Amino acid sequence: MGIHRNSPKSSPKHAHISPNSNSKQKLKSISLKSLLDLDSRYSSSRQPHRISEYDEIISLISYCSYTYTFTDPSESPSQHNLKRDKLIKLLSVVKPLKKGLPGEVLSPLFAMLQDHLFRPLPPPNTSIISILPDDDDLIATPTATWPHLQLVYDILLCLVINMEPKMLQEYISDSFILNLLTLFQSEDPRERDCLKNVYHRIYSKLHSSRSFMRKAMNDVFLHYTYETEEKHCGIGDLLEIWGTIINGFSIPLKEEHKLFMTRVLIPLHRPKGMQAYYKQLAYCVYQFVEKDPMLGVVVVRGILRYWPTTNCQKEVVLIGELEELVENMETEQYKVIALPLCKQITKCLNSRNSQVAERALYVWNNERFVKMVSQAIDDVLPVLVEGMEENLRGHWSKSVRQLTENVKEMLVEMEPILYSRCLSELDHNQSAAREAETRRRERWERLEMAAKLNQFIQESLASRLPN
């Protein structure tokens, strides 16, 4: 009974193999051929799928490259809906591709995105309602092309998230970043929200571009503060991005970052439309002071320097910001700015605008604020006493007079002897001022009498002269 050639028992250990070179060559060639065949079959099974996948994306990109205005009568809703469907399909194809796309797809894709995003914006709405704070729903001018733009932003966000930083850097250039910043002037809050998300994602991913992106935002702030009176809807959104950036700053703060606070953030208290973005601005300032408490004195002085004279809404906002800053100060820092701060608070509680006066008086309900004032009470109480007594004598608002009375009772209870002395000094100073005013009036009356007597003498002499 013979042994089969392919039997497991036919092993090199039991069978003699001839060292014939032709046999070795034949085995080698068969092995290479089989490997090549396997590779060919593998490639042929995968390549058509890859080509068809990218062909589909390129076809979708080509179709979506045409932009609709949504205002042209020749455009039909069916065309708009069809393109929206194509954009949805393109998003569904791009979103799961975690490894990114090749250059021959990315180039037309980014070109299509830029054609849609980087467009002229309509002129800003200058109606009276546009200056009111916290009214995005009222002042928003909806973007007509938003049904398409929203999907375009979603596609861009997917690319930023999925692409490798090195590859992304090739398509997100400095000019691309500047164009994104220009779009923050859009009056549609939905678009600004998408922009904020995209810009922050780019900042997080492209480390080499961070310095340029910060400088570009600062240029927007400085232009808005010093070079234009026009409204800019995106200041609050850009400050929100800055808030997350500041939150990541290490301690101690770099000099570059301190300069940003003193030269950019503090002057943003200057524009008349500040109340539209004061929450984001106050948060950024608070982050700086929390990381370096010594900056609190710089901030308070800066706010006092930019204090408004006729904008009552802005005064109310700034009083709140000062109150929050004082809550986080150390005693030694507070003593440096106690007198100018309390002088400004006193001016506000004497304001003819009842909202400003009441807000300044409500500051004294803050236990931390009162405790800080008590550390410099000898300097600030004379100023406070004068302001409160003026309110009690003649402020037109009954509620302001009542609040003033409450604050007076608290201060009298806290420092009865000092308050009494300040009141006596105030009475003495007011009496001296009245006496000085009386002397000035008497002196002026004597001068008027002397002038009238001189005029009478001149007229009498003139009448006696011959013609």
Coordinates of N, CA, C and O in Angstrom, one line a residue, residues 212-383:
F212 N -1.1 84.2 15.7 CA -1.7 85.0 14.6 C -3.2 85.1 14.9 O -3.8 86.2 14.7
M213 N -3.9 84.1 15.3 CA -5.3 84.2 15.6 C -5.6 85.1 16.7 O -6.6 85.8 16.7
R214 N -4.8 85.1 17.7 CA -5.0 86.0 18.9 C -4.8 87.5 18.4 O -5.6 88.4 18.7
K215 N -3.8 87.7 17.6 CA -3.5 89.1 17.1 C -4.6 89.5 16.2 O -5.0 90.7 16.3
A216 N -5.1 88.6 15.4 CA -6.2 89.0 14.4 C -7.4 89.4 15.2 O -8.1 90.4 14.9
M217 N -7.8 88.7 16.3 CA -8.9 89.1 17.1 C -8.7 90.4 17.8 O -9.6 91.3 17.9
N218 N -7.5 90.6 18.3 CA -7.1 91.9 18.9 C -7.3 93.1 18.0 O -7.7 94.2 18.4
D219 N -6.9 92.9 16.7 CA -7.1 93.9 15.7 C -8.5 94.3 15.5 O -8.9 95.5 15.4
V220 N -9.4 93.3 15.6 CA -10.8 93.6 15.5 C -11.3 94.4 16.7 O -12.0 95.4 16.5
F221 N -10.9 94.1 17.9 CA -11.2 94.8 19.1 C -10.7 96.3 19.0 O -11.5 97.2 19.3
L222 N -9.5 96.5 18.6 CA -8.9 97.8 18.6 C -9.6 98.7 17.6 O -9.8 99.9 17.8
H223 N -9.9 98.1 16.4 CA -10.6 98.8 15.4 C -11.9 99.3 15.9 O -12.4 100.4 15.6
Y224 N -12.6 98.4 16.5 CA -14.0 98.7 17.0 C -13.9 99.8 18.1 O -14.8 100.7 18.2
T225 N -12.9 99.7 19.0 CA -12.8 100.6 20.1 C -12.4 102.0 19.6 O -13.0 103.0 20.1
Y226 N -11.4 102.1 18.7 CA -10.8 103.5 18.4 C -11.1 104.0 17.0 O -11.0 105.2 16.8
E227 N -11.5 103.2 16.1 CA -11.5 103.6 14.7 C -12.9 103.7 14.1 O -13.0 104.0 12.9
T228 N -13.9 103.2 14.7 CA -15.3 103.2 14.1 C -16.3 103.4 15.2 O -16.1 103.1 16.4
E229 N -17.5 104.0 14.7 CA -18.6 104.1 15.6 C -19.7 103.1 15.2 O -20.8 103.1 15.8
E230 N -19.4 102.3 14.2 CA -20.4 101.3 13.7 C -20.6 100.1 14.7 O -19.6 99.8 15.4
K231 N -21.7 99.6 14.7 CA -22.0 98.4 15.5 C -21.3 97.2 15.0 O -21.1 97.0 13.8
H232 N -20.8 96.3 15.9 CA -20.2 95.1 15.5 C -20.8 94.0 16.3 O -20.6 93.9 17.5
C233 N -21.6 93.1 15.6 CA -22.4 92.1 16.3 C -21.6 91.0 17.0 O -22.0 90.3 17.9
G234 N -20.3 90.8 16.5 CA -19.6 89.7 16.9 C -18.6 89.9 18.1 O -17.8 89.0 18.4
I235 N -18.5 91.1 18.6 CA -17.6 91.4 19.7 C -17.8 90.4 20.9 O -16.8 89.9 21.5
G236 N -19.0 90.2 21.3 CA -19.3 89.3 22.4 C -18.9 87.9 22.1 O -18.4 87.2 23.0
D237 N -19.1 87.4 20.9 CA -18.7 86.1 20.5 C -17.2 85.9 20.5 O -16.7 84.9 21.0
L238 N -16.5 86.9 20.0 CA -15.0 86.8 20.0 C -14.5 86.9 21.5 O -13.5 86.2 21.8
L239 N -15.1 87.7 22.3 CA -14.7 87.7 23.7 C -15.0 86.4 24.4 O -14.3 85.9 25.3
E240 N -16.1 85.7 24.0 CA -16.4 84.3 24.5 C -15.3 83.4 24.2 O -14.9 82.5 25.0
I241 N -14.7 83.5 23.0 CA -13.6 82.6 22.6 C -12.4 83.0 23.4 O -11.7 82.1 24.0
W242 N -12.2 84.3 23.6 CA -11.0 84.7 24.4 C -11.2 84.2 25.9 O -10.2 83.9 26.6
G243 N -12.4 84.1 26.4 CA -12.6 83.7 27.7 C -12.1 82.3 28.0 O -11.4 82.0 29.0
T244 N -12.3 81.4 27.0 CA -11.8 80.0 27.1 C -10.3 80.0 26.9 O -9.6 79.2 27.6
I245 N -9.7 80.9 26.1 CA -8.3 81.0 25.9 C -7.6 81.5 27.2 O -6.6 80.9 27.7
I246 N -8.2 82.5 27.8 CA -7.6 83.0 29.1 C -7.7 82.0 30.2 O -6.7 81.9 31.0
N247 N -8.7 81.2 30.2 CA -8.9 80.2 31.2 C -7.7 79.2 31.1 O -7.4 78.6 32.2
G248 N -7.1 79.0 30.0 CA -6.0 78.1 29.8 C -4.7 78.7 30.0 O -3.7 77.9 30.0
F249 N -4.6 80.0 30.3 CA -3.3 80.6 30.6 C -2.6 80.0 31.8 O -3.3 79.8 32.8
S250 N -1.4 79.8 31.8 CA -0.6 79.3 33.0 C -0.3 80.5 33.9 O -0.3 81.7 33.5
I251 N 0.0 80.2 35.1 CA 0.4 81.2 36.1 C 1.9 81.0 36.4 O 2.4 79.9 36.6
P252 N 2.7 82.1 36.5 CA 2.3 83.5 36.4 C 2.1 83.9 34.9 O 2.6 83.2 34.0
L253 N 1.2 84.9 34.8 CA 0.8 85.3 33.4 C 2.0 85.9 32.7 O 2.9 86.6 33.3
K254 N 2.1 85.7 31.4 CA 3.1 86.3 30.6 C 2.9 87.8 30.4 O 1.7 88.2 30.5
E255 N 3.9 88.5 30.2 CA 3.8 90.0 30.0 C 2.9 90.3 28.8 O 2.1 91.2 28.8
E256 N 3.0 89.4 27.8 CA 2.2 89.6 26.6 C 0.7 89.6 26.9 O -0.1 90.4 26.4
H257 N 0.3 88.7 27.8 CA -1.1 88.5 28.1 C -1.6 89.7 29.0 O -2.7 90.1 28.9
K258 N -0.7 90.2 29.9 CA -1.1 91.3 30.7 C -1.3 92.6 29.8 O -2.2 93.4 30.1
L259 N -0.4 92.7 28.8 CA -0.6 93.9 27.9 C -1.9 93.8 27.2 O -2.5 94.8 26.9
F260 N -2.3 92.5 26.8 CA -3.6 92.4 26.1 C -4.7 92.9 27.0 O -5.6 93.6 26.6
M261 N -4.6 92.6 28.3 CA -5.7 93.0 29.2 C -5.7 94.6 29.3 O -6.8 95.2 29.3
T262 N -4.6 95.2 29.5 CA -4.5 96.6 29.7 C -4.8 97.4 28.5 O -5.4 98.5 28.5
R263 N -4.3 96.9 27.3 CA -4.4 97.7 26.1 C -5.6 97.3 25.2 O -5.9 98.1 24.3
V264 N -6.2 96.2 25.4 CA -7.3 95.8 24.6 C -8.6 95.6 25.4 O -9.6 96.2 25.1
L265 N -8.6 94.8 26.5 CA -9.8 94.5 27.2 C -10.3 95.7 28.0 O -11.5 96.0 27.9
I266 N -9.5 96.4 28.7 CA -9.9 97.6 29.5 C -10.5 98.6 28.6 O -11.6 99.2 28.8
P267 N -9.8 99.0 27.5 CA -10.5 100.0 26.6 C -11.8 99.6 25.9 O -12.5 100.4 25.5
L268 N -12.1 98.3 26.0 CA -13.4 97.8 25.4 C -14.5 98.3 26.3 O -15.7 98.2 25.9
H269 N -14.2 98.9 27.5 CA -15.3 99.5 28.3 C -15.6 100.9 27.8 O -16.6 101.5 28.2
R270 N -14.9 101.4 26.8 CA -15.1 102.7 26.3 C -16.3 102.9 25.3 O -17.0 103.9 25.5
P271 N -16.5 102.0 24.4 CA -17.6 102.2 23.4 C -18.9 102.3 24.0 O -19.2 101.7 25.0
K272 N -19.8 103.1 23.4 CA -21.1 103.3 23.9 C -22.0 102.1 23.8 O -23.0 102.0 24.6
G273 N -21.7 101.1 23.0 CA -22.4 99.9 22.9 C -21.9 98.8 23.8 O -22.2 97.6 23.5
M274 N -21.2 99.1 24.8 CA -20.5 98.1 25.6 C -21.5 97.2 26.3 O -21.2 96.0 26.5
Q275 N -22.7 97.7 26.6 CA -23.6 96.8 27.4 C -24.1 95.7 26.6 O -24.7 94.7 27.1
A276 N -23.9 95.6 25.2 CA -24.2 94.5 24.4 C -23.3 93.3 24.6 O -23.7 92.2 24.3
Y277 N -22.1 93.5 25.1 CA -21.2 92.4 25.3 C -20.5 92.4 26.7 O -19.5 91.8 26.9
Y278 N -21.2 93.1 27.7 CA -20.5 93.3 29.0 C -20.3 92.0 29.7 O -19.4 91.9 30.5
K279 N -21.2 91.1 29.6 CA -21.1 89.8 30.3 C -19.8 89.1 29.9 O -19.1 88.6 30.7
Q280 N -19.6 89.0 28.6 CA -18.4 88.3 28.1 C -17.1 89.1 28.5 O -16.1 88.5 28.9
L281 N -17.2 90.4 28.4 CA -16.0 91.2 28.8 C -15.7 91.1 30.3 O -14.6 90.9 30.7
A282 N -16.8 91.2 31.1 CA -16.5 91.0 32.5 C -16.0 89.7 32.9 O -15.1 89.5 33.8
Y283 N -16.4 88.6 32.2 CA -15.8 87.3 32.4 C -14.4 87.2 32.1 O -13.6 86.7 32.9
C284 N -14.0 87.8 31.0 CA -12.5 87.8 30.6 C -11.7 88.6 31.6 O -10.6 88.1 32.0
V285 N -12.2 89.7 32.1 CA -11.5 90.5 33.1 C -11.4 89.7 34.4 O -10.3 89.7 35.0
Y286 N -12.5 89.1 34.7 CA -12.5 88.3 36.0 C -11.5 87.2 35.9 O -10.8 86.9 36.9
Q287 N -11.3 86.6 34.8 CA -10.4 85.5 34.6 C -8.9 86.0 34.9 O -8.1 85.3 35.6
F288 N -8.6 87.2 34.4 CA -7.3 87.7 34.6 C -7.1 88.1 36.0 O -6.0 87.7 36.6
V289 N -8.0 88.7 36.7 CA -7.9 89.1 38.1 C -7.8 87.9 39.0 O -7.0 87.9 40.0
E290 N -8.5 86.8 38.6 CA -8.4 85.6 39.4 C -7.0 85.0 39.3 O -6.5 84.4 40.3
K291 N -6.4 85.1 38.2 CA -5.1 84.5 38.0 C -4.0 85.4 38.6 O -2.9 84.9 39.0
D292 N -4.2 86.7 38.6 CA -3.2 87.6 39.1 C -4.0 88.8 39.9 O -4.4 89.8 39.2
P293 N -4.3 88.6 41.2 CA -5.1 89.6 41.9 C -4.6 91.0 41.8 O -5.3 92.0 42.0
M294 N -3.3 91.2 41.6 CA -2.7 92.5 41.6 C -3.3 93.3 40.4 O -3.2 94.5 40.4
L295 N -3.8 92.6 39.4 CA -4.4 93.3 38.2 C -5.7 94.0 38.6 O -6.2 94.8 37.8
G296 N -6.3 93.7 39.7 CA -7.6 94.3 40.1 C -7.5 95.8 40.2 O -8.4 96.5 39.7
V297 N -6.4 96.3 40.7 CA -6.3 97.8 40.8 C -6.2 98.4 39.4 O -6.8 99.4 39.2
V298 N -5.5 97.8 38.5 CA -5.4 98.3 37.2 C -6.7 98.3 36.5 O -7.1 99.3 35.8
V299 N -7.5 97.3 36.7 CA -8.8 97.2 36.0 C -9.8 98.3 36.6 O -10.4 99.0 35.8
V300 N -9.8 98.4 37.9 CA -10.7 99.4 38.5 C -10.3 100.8 38.0 O -11.2 101.6 37.7
R301 N -9.1 101.1 38.0 CA -8.6 102.5 37.5 C -9.0 102.7 36.1 O -9.4 103.8 35.6
G302 N -8.9 101.6 35.3 CA -9.3 101.7 33.9 C -10.7 101.9 33.7 O -11.2 102.8 32.9
I303 N -11.6 101.2 34.4 CA -13.0 101.4 34.3 C -13.4 102.8 34.8 O -14.2 103.5 34.1
L304 N -12.8 103.3 35.8 CA -13.1 104.7 36.3 C -12.7 105.7 35.2 O -13.3 106.8 35.0
R305 N -11.6 105.4 34.5 CA -11.1 106.3 33.5 C -12.1 106.4 32.3 O -12.3 107.5 31.7
Y306 N -12.8 105.3 32.0 CA -13.8 105.3 30.9 C -15.2 105.4 31.3 O -16.1 105.0 30.6
W307 N -15.4 106.0 32.5 CA -16.8 106.1 33.0 C -17.6 107.1 32.2 O -17.2 108.2 31.8
P308 N -18.8 106.7 31.8 CA -19.7 107.5 30.9 C -20.3 108.7 31.7 O -20.4 108.7 32.9
T309 N -20.7 109.7 30.9 CA -21.3 110.9 31.5 C -22.8 110.9 31.3 O -23.5 111.6 32.1
T310 N -23.3 110.3 30.2 CA -24.7 110.5 29.9 C -25.4 109.1 29.6 O -26.6 109.1 29.3
N311 N -24.6 108.0 29.7 CA -25.2 106.7 29.4 C -25.6 106.0 30.7 O -24.7 105.4 31.3
C312 N -26.8 106.1 31.1 CA -27.2 105.5 32.4 C -27.2 104.0 32.4 O -26.8 103.4 33.4
Q313 N -27.6 103.4 31.3 CA -27.5 101.9 31.2 C -26.1 101.4 31.4 O -25.9 100.4 32.1
K314 N -25.2 102.1 30.8 CA -23.8 101.7 31.0 C -23.3 101.9 32.4 O -22.5 101.1 32.9
E315 N -23.7 102.9 33.0 CA -23.3 103.2 34.4 C -23.8 102.0 35.3 O -23.1 101.5 36.2
V316 N -25.0 101.6 35.1 CA -25.6 100.5 35.9 C -24.7 99.2 35.8 O -24.4 98.5 36.7
V317 N -24.3 98.9 34.5 CA -23.5 97.8 34.2 C -22.1 97.9 34.9 O -21.7 96.9 35.5
L318 N -21.5 99.0 34.8 CA -20.2 99.2 35.4 C -20.2 99.1 36.9 O -19.2 98.7 37.5
I319 N -21.2 99.6 37.5 CA -21.3 99.5 39.0 C -21.3 98.1 39.4 O -20.6 97.7 40.3
G320 N -22.0 97.2 38.7 CA -22.0 95.8 39.0 C -20.7 95.2 38.8 O -20.2 94.3 39.6
E321 N -20.0 95.6 37.7 CA -18.6 95.0 37.5 C -17.6 95.4 38.6 O -16.8 94.6 39.1
L322 N -17.7 96.7 39.0 CA -16.9 97.1 40.1 C -17.1 96.4 41.4 O -16.2 96.0 42.1
E323 N -18.4 96.2 41.7 CA -18.8 95.4 42.9 C -18.2 94.0 42.9 O -17.6 93.5 43.9
E324 N -18.2 93.3 41.7 CA -17.7 92.0 41.6 C -16.1 92.0 41.8 O -15.6 91.1 42.4
L325 N -15.5 93.0 41.2 CA -14.0 93.1 41.3 C -13.6 93.3 42.8 O -12.7 92.7 43.2
V326 N -14.3 94.2 43.5 CA -14.0 94.5 44.9 C -14.1 93.2 45.7 O -13.3 93.0 46.7
E327 N -15.1 92.4 45.4 CA -15.3 91.2 46.2 C -14.1 90.3 46.2 O -13.9 89.5 47.1
N328 N -13.3 90.4 45.1 CA -12.1 89.4 45.0 C -10.8 90.1 45.3 O -9.7 89.6 44.9
M329 N -10.8 91.3 45.8 CA -9.6 92.0 46.1 C -9.1 91.7 47.5 O -9.8 91.4 48.4
E330 N -7.8 91.9 47.7 CA -7.2 91.9 49.0 C -7.2 93.3 49.6 O -7.4 94.3 48.9
T331 N -7.1 93.3 50.9 CA -7.3 94.6 51.6 C -6.3 95.6 51.2 O -6.6 96.8 50.9
E332 N -5.0 95.3 51.0 CA -4.0 96.2 50.6 C -4.2 96.8 49.2 O -4.0 97.9 49.0
Q333 N -4.8 95.9 48.3 CA -5.1 96.4 47.0 C -6.3 97.4 47.0 O -6.3 98.4 46.3
Y334 N -7.3 97.1 47.9 CA -8.4 97.9 47.9 C -8.1 99.3 48.4 O -8.6 100.3 47.9
K335 N -7.2 99.4 49.4 CA -6.8 100.7 50.0 C -6.3 101.6 48.9 O -6.4 102.9 49.0
V336 N -5.6 101.1 47.9 CA -5.0 101.9 46.9 C -6.1 102.7 46.1 O -5.9 103.8 45.6
I337 N -7.3 102.0 45.8 CA -8.3 102.6 45.0 C -9.6 102.9 45.7 O -10.6 103.3 45.1
A338 N -9.5 102.8 47.1 CA -10.7 103.0 47.9 C -11.4 104.4 47.6 O -12.6 104.5 47.4
L339 N -10.5 105.5 47.7 CA -11.1 106.8 47.6 C -11.7 107.1 46.3 O -12.8 107.6 46.2
P340 N -10.9 106.9 45.1 CA -11.6 107.2 43.8 C -12.8 106.3 43.5 O -13.7 106.8 42.9
L341 N -12.7 105.1 44.0 CA -13.9 104.2 43.8 C -15.1 104.7 44.5 O -16.2 104.8 44.0
C342 N -15.0 105.1 45.8 CA -16.1 105.5 46.6 C -16.6 106.9 46.1 O -17.8 107.2 46.2
K343 N -15.7 107.7 45.6 CA -16.1 109.0 45.0 C -17.1 108.7 43.8 O -18.1 109.4 43.7
Q344 N -16.7 107.8 43.0 CA -17.6 107.5 41.8 C -18.9 106.8 42.3 O -19.9 107.2 41.7
I345 N -18.8 105.9 43.2 CA -20.1 105.4 43.7 C -21.0 106.4 44.3 O -22.2 106.4 44.2
T346 N -20.4 107.4 45.0 CA -21.2 108.5 45.6 C -21.8 109.4 44.5 O -23.0 109.8 44.7
K347 N -21.0 109.7 43.5 CA -21.6 110.4 42.4 C -22.8 109.7 41.8 O -23.8 110.3 41.4
C348 N -22.7 108.4 41.7 CA -23.8 107.6 41.1 C -25.0 107.6 42.0 O -26.2 107.6 41.6
L349 N -24.8 107.5 43.4 CA -26.0 107.5 44.2 C -26.7 108.9 44.3 O -27.8 109.0 44.7
N350 N -26.0 109.9 43.9 CA -26.6 111.2 43.8 C -27.2 111.5 42.4 O -27.7 112.6 42.1
S351 N -27.1 110.5 41.5 CA -27.6 110.7 40.1 C -29.1 111.0 40.1 O -29.9 110.5 40.9
R352 N -29.5 111.9 39.1 CA -30.9 112.2 39.0 C -31.6 111.0 38.3 O -32.9 111.0 38.4
N353 N -30.9 110.0 37.8 CA -31.5 108.8 37.2 C -31.7 107.9 38.4 O -30.7 107.4 39.0
S354 N -32.9 107.5 38.7 CA -33.2 106.7 39.8 C -32.6 105.3 39.7 O -32.2 104.7 40.7
Q355 N -32.5 104.7 38.5 CA -31.9 103.4 38.3 C -30.5 103.4 38.7 O -30.0 102.5 39.4
V356 N -29.7 104.4 38.3 CA -28.3 104.5 38.6 C -28.2 104.7 40.1 O -27.3 104.0 40.8
A357 N -29.0 105.6 40.7 CA -28.8 105.9 42.1 C -29.2 104.6 43.0 O -28.5 104.3 43.9
E358 N -30.2 103.9 42.6 CA -30.6 102.7 43.4 C -29.6 101.6 43.2 O -29.2 101.0 44.2
R359 N -29.0 101.5 42.0 CA -28.0 100.4 41.9 C -26.7 100.8 42.7 O -26.1 99.9 43.3
A360 N -26.4 102.0 42.8 CA -25.2 102.4 43.6 C -25.5 102.2 45.1 O -24.6 101.8 45.9
L361 N -26.7 102.4 45.5 CA -27.1 102.2 46.9 C -27.2 100.7 47.3 O -26.9 100.3 48.4
Y362 N -27.6 99.9 46.3 CA -27.7 98.4 46.5 C -26.3 97.8 46.7 O -26.2 96.7 47.3
V363 N -25.3 98.5 46.3 CA -23.9 98.0 46.5 C -23.7 97.7 48.0 O -23.0 96.8 48.4
W364 N -24.3 98.5 48.9 CA -24.1 98.4 50.3 C -24.8 97.3 50.9 O -24.7 97.0 52.1
N365 N -25.5 96.5 50.2 CA -26.1 95.2 50.6 C -25.1 94.1 50.6 O -25.3 93.0 51.1
N366 N -24.0 94.4 49.8 CA -22.9 93.4 49.7 C -22.0 93.4 50.9 O -21.3 94.3 51.1
E367 N -22.0 92.3 51.7 CA -21.2 92.3 52.9 C -19.8 92.4 52.6 O -19.0 93.0 53.4
R368 N -19.3 91.7 51.5 CA -17.9 91.8 51.2 C -17.5 93.2 50.9 O -16.4 93.7 51.3
F369 N -18.3 93.9 50.1 CA -18.0 95.3 49.7 C -18.0 96.2 51.0 O -17.1 97.0 51.2
V370 N -18.9 96.0 51.9 CA -18.9 96.8 53.1 C -17.7 96.5 54.0 O -17.1 97.4 54.6
K371 N -17.3 95.3 54.0 CA -16.1 94.9 54.8 C -14.9 95.5 54.2 O -14.0 96.0 55.0
M372 N -14.8 95.6 52.9 CA -13.6 96.2 52.3 C -13.6 97.7 52.6 O -12.6 98.3 52.8
V373 N -14.8 98.4 52.5 CA -14.9 99.8 52.8 C -14.5 100.1 54.2 O -13.8 101.1 54.5
S374 N -14.8 99.2 55.1 CA -14.4 99.4 56.5 C -12.9 99.4 56.8 O -12.5 100.0 57.7
Q375 N -12.2 98.8 55.8 CA -10.7 98.8 56.0 C -10.1 100.2 55.6 O -9.0 100.5 56.0
A376 N -10.9 101.1 54.9 CA -10.4 102.4 54.6 C -11.5 103.4 55.0 O -11.6 104.4 54.3
I377 N -12.2 103.2 56.0 CA -13.3 104.0 56.4 C -13.0 105.5 56.7 O -13.7 106.4 56.4
D378 N -11.8 105.7 57.3 CA -11.4 107.1 57.6 C -11.3 107.9 56.3 O -11.6 109.2 56.4
D379 N -10.9 107.3 55.2 CA -10.7 108.1 54.0 C -12.0 108.3 53.2 O -12.3 109.4 52.6
V380 N -12.9 107.2 53.2 CA -14.0 107.3 52.3 C -15.3 107.8 53.0 O -16.2 108.3 52.3
L381 N -15.4 107.7 54.3 CA -16.7 108.1 55.0 C -17.0 109.6 54.8 O -18.2 109.9 54.6
P382 N -16.1 110.5 54.9 CA -16.5 111.9 54.6 C -17.1 112.1 53.3 O -18.1 112.9 53.1
V383 N -16.6 111.4 52.2 CA -17.2 111.5 50.9 C -18.6 110.9 50.9 O -19.6 111.5 50.3

